[in-house]
XYZ file of C-alpha atoms in Angstrom:
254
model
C -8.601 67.883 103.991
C -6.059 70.243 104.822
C -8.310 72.277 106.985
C -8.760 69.089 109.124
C -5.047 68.243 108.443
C -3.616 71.599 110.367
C -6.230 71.284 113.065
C -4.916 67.994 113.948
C -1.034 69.352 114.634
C -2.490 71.975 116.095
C -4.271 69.870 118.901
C -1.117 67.711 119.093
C 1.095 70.255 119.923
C -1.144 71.835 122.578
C -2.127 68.202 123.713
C 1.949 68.352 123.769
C 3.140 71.259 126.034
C 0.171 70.620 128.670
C 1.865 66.904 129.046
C 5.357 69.000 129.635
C 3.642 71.231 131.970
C 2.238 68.828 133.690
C 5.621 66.956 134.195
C 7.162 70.196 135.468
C 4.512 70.955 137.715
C 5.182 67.524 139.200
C 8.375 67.378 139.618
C 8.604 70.767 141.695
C 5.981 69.738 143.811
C 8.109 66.270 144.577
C 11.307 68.247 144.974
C 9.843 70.613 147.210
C 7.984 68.107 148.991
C 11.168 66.421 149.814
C 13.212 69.552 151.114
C 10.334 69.998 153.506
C 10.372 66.423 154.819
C 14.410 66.588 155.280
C 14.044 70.212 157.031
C 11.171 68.462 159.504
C 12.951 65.343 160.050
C 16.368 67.357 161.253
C 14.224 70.189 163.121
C 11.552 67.532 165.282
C 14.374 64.739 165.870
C 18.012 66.312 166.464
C 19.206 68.841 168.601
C 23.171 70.406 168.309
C 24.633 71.156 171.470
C 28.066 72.290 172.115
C 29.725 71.664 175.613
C 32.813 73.005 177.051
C 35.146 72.373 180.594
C 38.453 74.426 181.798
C 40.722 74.236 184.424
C 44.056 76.515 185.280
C 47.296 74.118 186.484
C 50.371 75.456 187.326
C 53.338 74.706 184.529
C 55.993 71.872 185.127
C 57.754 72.964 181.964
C 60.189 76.010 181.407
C 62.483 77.473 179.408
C 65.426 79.769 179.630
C 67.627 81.749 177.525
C 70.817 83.417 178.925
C 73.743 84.508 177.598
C 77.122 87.043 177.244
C 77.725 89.515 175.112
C 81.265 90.960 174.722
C 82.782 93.944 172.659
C 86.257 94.359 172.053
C 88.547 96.042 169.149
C 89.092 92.829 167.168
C 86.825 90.118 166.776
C 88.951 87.434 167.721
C 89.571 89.151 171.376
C 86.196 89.884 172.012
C 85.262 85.874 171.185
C 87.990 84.877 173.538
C 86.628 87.039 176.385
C 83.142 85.467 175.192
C 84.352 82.535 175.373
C 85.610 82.337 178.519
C 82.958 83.929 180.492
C 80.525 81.245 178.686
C 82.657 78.427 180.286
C 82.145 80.059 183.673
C 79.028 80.641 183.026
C 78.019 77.121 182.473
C 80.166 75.642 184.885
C 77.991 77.520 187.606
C 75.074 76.315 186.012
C 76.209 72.837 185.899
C 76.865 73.442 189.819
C 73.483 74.657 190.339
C 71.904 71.374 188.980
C 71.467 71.825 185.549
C 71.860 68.518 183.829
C 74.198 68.719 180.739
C 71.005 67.499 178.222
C 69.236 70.139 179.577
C 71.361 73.148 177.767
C 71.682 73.939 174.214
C 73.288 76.871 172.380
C 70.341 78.697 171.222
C 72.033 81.959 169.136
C 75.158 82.741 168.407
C 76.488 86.052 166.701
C 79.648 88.288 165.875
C 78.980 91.473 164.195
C 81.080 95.030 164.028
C 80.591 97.995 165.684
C 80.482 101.250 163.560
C 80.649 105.136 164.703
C 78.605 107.043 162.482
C 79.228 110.653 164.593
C 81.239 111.459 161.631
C 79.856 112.468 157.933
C 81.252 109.167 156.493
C 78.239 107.499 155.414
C 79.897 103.987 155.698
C 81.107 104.608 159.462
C 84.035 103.957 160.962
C 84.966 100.503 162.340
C 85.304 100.458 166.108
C 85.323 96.796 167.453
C 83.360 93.834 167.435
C 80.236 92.609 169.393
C 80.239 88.609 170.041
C 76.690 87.551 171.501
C 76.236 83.639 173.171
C 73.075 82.338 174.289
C 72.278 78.980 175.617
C 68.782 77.574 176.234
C 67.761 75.837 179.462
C 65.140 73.707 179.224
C 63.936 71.451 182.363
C 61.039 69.984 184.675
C 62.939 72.270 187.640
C 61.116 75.782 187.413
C 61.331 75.571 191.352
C 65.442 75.806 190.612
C 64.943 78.858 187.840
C 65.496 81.762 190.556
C 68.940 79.893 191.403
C 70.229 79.335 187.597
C 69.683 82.794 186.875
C 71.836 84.227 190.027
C 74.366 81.600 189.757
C 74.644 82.819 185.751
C 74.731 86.826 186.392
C 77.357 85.940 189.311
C 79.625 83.836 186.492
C 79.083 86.748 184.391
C 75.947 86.273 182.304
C 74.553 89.483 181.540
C 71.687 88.887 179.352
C 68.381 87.413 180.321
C 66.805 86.782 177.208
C 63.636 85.162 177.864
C 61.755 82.755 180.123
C 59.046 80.687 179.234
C 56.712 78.473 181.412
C 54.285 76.117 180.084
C 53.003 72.778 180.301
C 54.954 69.038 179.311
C 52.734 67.517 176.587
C 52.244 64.481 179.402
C 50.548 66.647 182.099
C 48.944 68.806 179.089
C 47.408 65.235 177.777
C 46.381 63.916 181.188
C 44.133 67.100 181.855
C 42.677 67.258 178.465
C 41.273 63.661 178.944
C 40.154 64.938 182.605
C 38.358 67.753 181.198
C 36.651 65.788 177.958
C 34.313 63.902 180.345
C 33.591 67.427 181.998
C 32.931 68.994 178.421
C 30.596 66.083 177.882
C 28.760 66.504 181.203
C 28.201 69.901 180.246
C 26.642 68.935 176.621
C 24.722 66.953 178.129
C 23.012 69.114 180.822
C 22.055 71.768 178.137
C 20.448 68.889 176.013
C 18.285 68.258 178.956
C 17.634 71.652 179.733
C 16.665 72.283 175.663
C 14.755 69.393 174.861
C 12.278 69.821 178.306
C 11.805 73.552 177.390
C 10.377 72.012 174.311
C 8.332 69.523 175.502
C 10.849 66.739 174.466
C 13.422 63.843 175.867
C 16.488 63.341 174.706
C 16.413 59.925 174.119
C 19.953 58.833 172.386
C 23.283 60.269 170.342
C 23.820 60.922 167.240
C 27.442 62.091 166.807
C 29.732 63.337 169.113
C 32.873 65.336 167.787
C 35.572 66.307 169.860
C 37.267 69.704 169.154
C 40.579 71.316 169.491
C 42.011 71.634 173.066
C 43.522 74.729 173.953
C 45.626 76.031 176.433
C 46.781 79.472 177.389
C 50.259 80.111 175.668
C 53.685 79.823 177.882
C 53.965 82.766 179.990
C 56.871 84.850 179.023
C 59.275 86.826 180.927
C 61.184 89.672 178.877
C 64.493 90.237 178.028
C 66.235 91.889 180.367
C 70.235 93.008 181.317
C 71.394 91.468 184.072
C 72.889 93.744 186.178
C 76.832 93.504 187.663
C 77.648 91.704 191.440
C 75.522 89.184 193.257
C 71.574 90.342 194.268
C 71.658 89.873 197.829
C 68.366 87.488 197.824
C 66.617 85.273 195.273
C 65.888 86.805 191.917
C 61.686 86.754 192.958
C 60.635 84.325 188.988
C 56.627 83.449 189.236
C 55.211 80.899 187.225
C 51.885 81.580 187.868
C 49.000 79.047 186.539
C 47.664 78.170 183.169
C 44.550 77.450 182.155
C 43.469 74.782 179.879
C 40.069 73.754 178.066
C 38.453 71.212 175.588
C 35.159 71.290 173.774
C 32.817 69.090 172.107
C 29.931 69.029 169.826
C 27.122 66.502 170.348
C 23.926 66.073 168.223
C 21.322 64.501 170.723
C 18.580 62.150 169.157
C 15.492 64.132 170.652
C 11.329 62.853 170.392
């Protein structure tokens, strides 16, 4: 009895693990199975294209920073020097057309001046420095060659920096110009795809719109202005900038 008592586990527990086996087996031929059918349905139905459209513009935006630096012994005389070359200073440009929401004091600094030529480690105090910059910032960049002269004549004599770019309005307006472009352009390599296949493209999926760029504003250095009145025009070029937009388009194919 127990001879036919151990032969009977011993069938149940191999009748056991083939019944797990089998389970496994099953299930890794319906997982794969489905992978496979996902892949093919993706691959023989959908096709990613990415499409793209630039143009250059010129700015209608720009940005200056002038201003005048003083030294003298003490730090209040060198401010009131400062001080009243920055009045002239903005008086001219006020003259030249710049409206009075148009400026802004952009830095404003007084430090000292120390002579190290000796072996004092600490130096020796010499005077004080007193730096004023305003920022100019306007629609005019036809009128930037004038503020700039009219400045250095009232006795600016730092150009700090000048920046052209474009106003978010005429940056918006050409992005929406160019996103019908972009899509044009998707479009045409869908075509071009699909029939090198054998295909149509026969509908949309999704269409996703990606970051517009732009160039960035187009600097010109600081520079010292130099003393007296340039006999013609300081020669400031805006030059163009360019602009793009992209998009990403999955095209229903068959």
């Amino acid at each position: 009895m127990e001879y036919f008592h151990n032969k009977s586990k011993a069938n149940l527990a191999v009748t056991t693990a083939i019944v797990i086996l089998s389970i496994a087996i099953l299930t890794a031929m319906e997982h794969n199975f489905t992978n496979v059918r996902a892949q093919t349905d993706l691959t023989n139905s959908t096709l990613f294209v990415s499409g793209s459209a630039s143009n250059q513009t010129k700015p209608d935006k720009v940005v200056v920073s002038l201003g005048v630096e003083t030294t003298d012994n003490t730090a209040q005389a060198a401010l009131t020097s400062n001080s009243n070359l920055m009045n002239k200073v903005l008086e001219s440009l006020k003259a030249a057309g710049v409206q009075e929401n148009e400026t802004s004091t952009s830095t404003f600094s007084i430090s000292p001046n120390y002579n190290y030529s000796s072996n004092n480690n600490q130096g020796r105090l010499i005077g004080f420095t007193v730096s004023n910059s305003i920022q100019i910032e306007s629609s005019s960049i036809e009128s930037v060659s004038k503020w700039i002269d009219a400045a250095v004549s009232a006795g600016a004599n730092n150009v700090n920096n000048i920046y052209f770019s474009l106003s978010s309005q005429k940056s918006d307006m050409m992005k929406n110009s160019l996103l019908k472009d972009a899509i044009d352009n998707a479009k045409i390599k869908a075509g071009i795809a699909a029939s090198a296949a054998g295909l149509k493209v026969i509908g949309v999926k999704s269409i996703t719109v990606g970051e517009a760029g732009s160039s960035p504003p187009v600097p010109i250095y600081s520079a010292k202005a130099f003393d007296g009145v340039a006999e013609s025009p300081t020669p400031i070029i805006s030059g163009k900038q360019e602009i793009s937009v992209t998009v990403s388009i999955i095209y229903l194919i068959g």
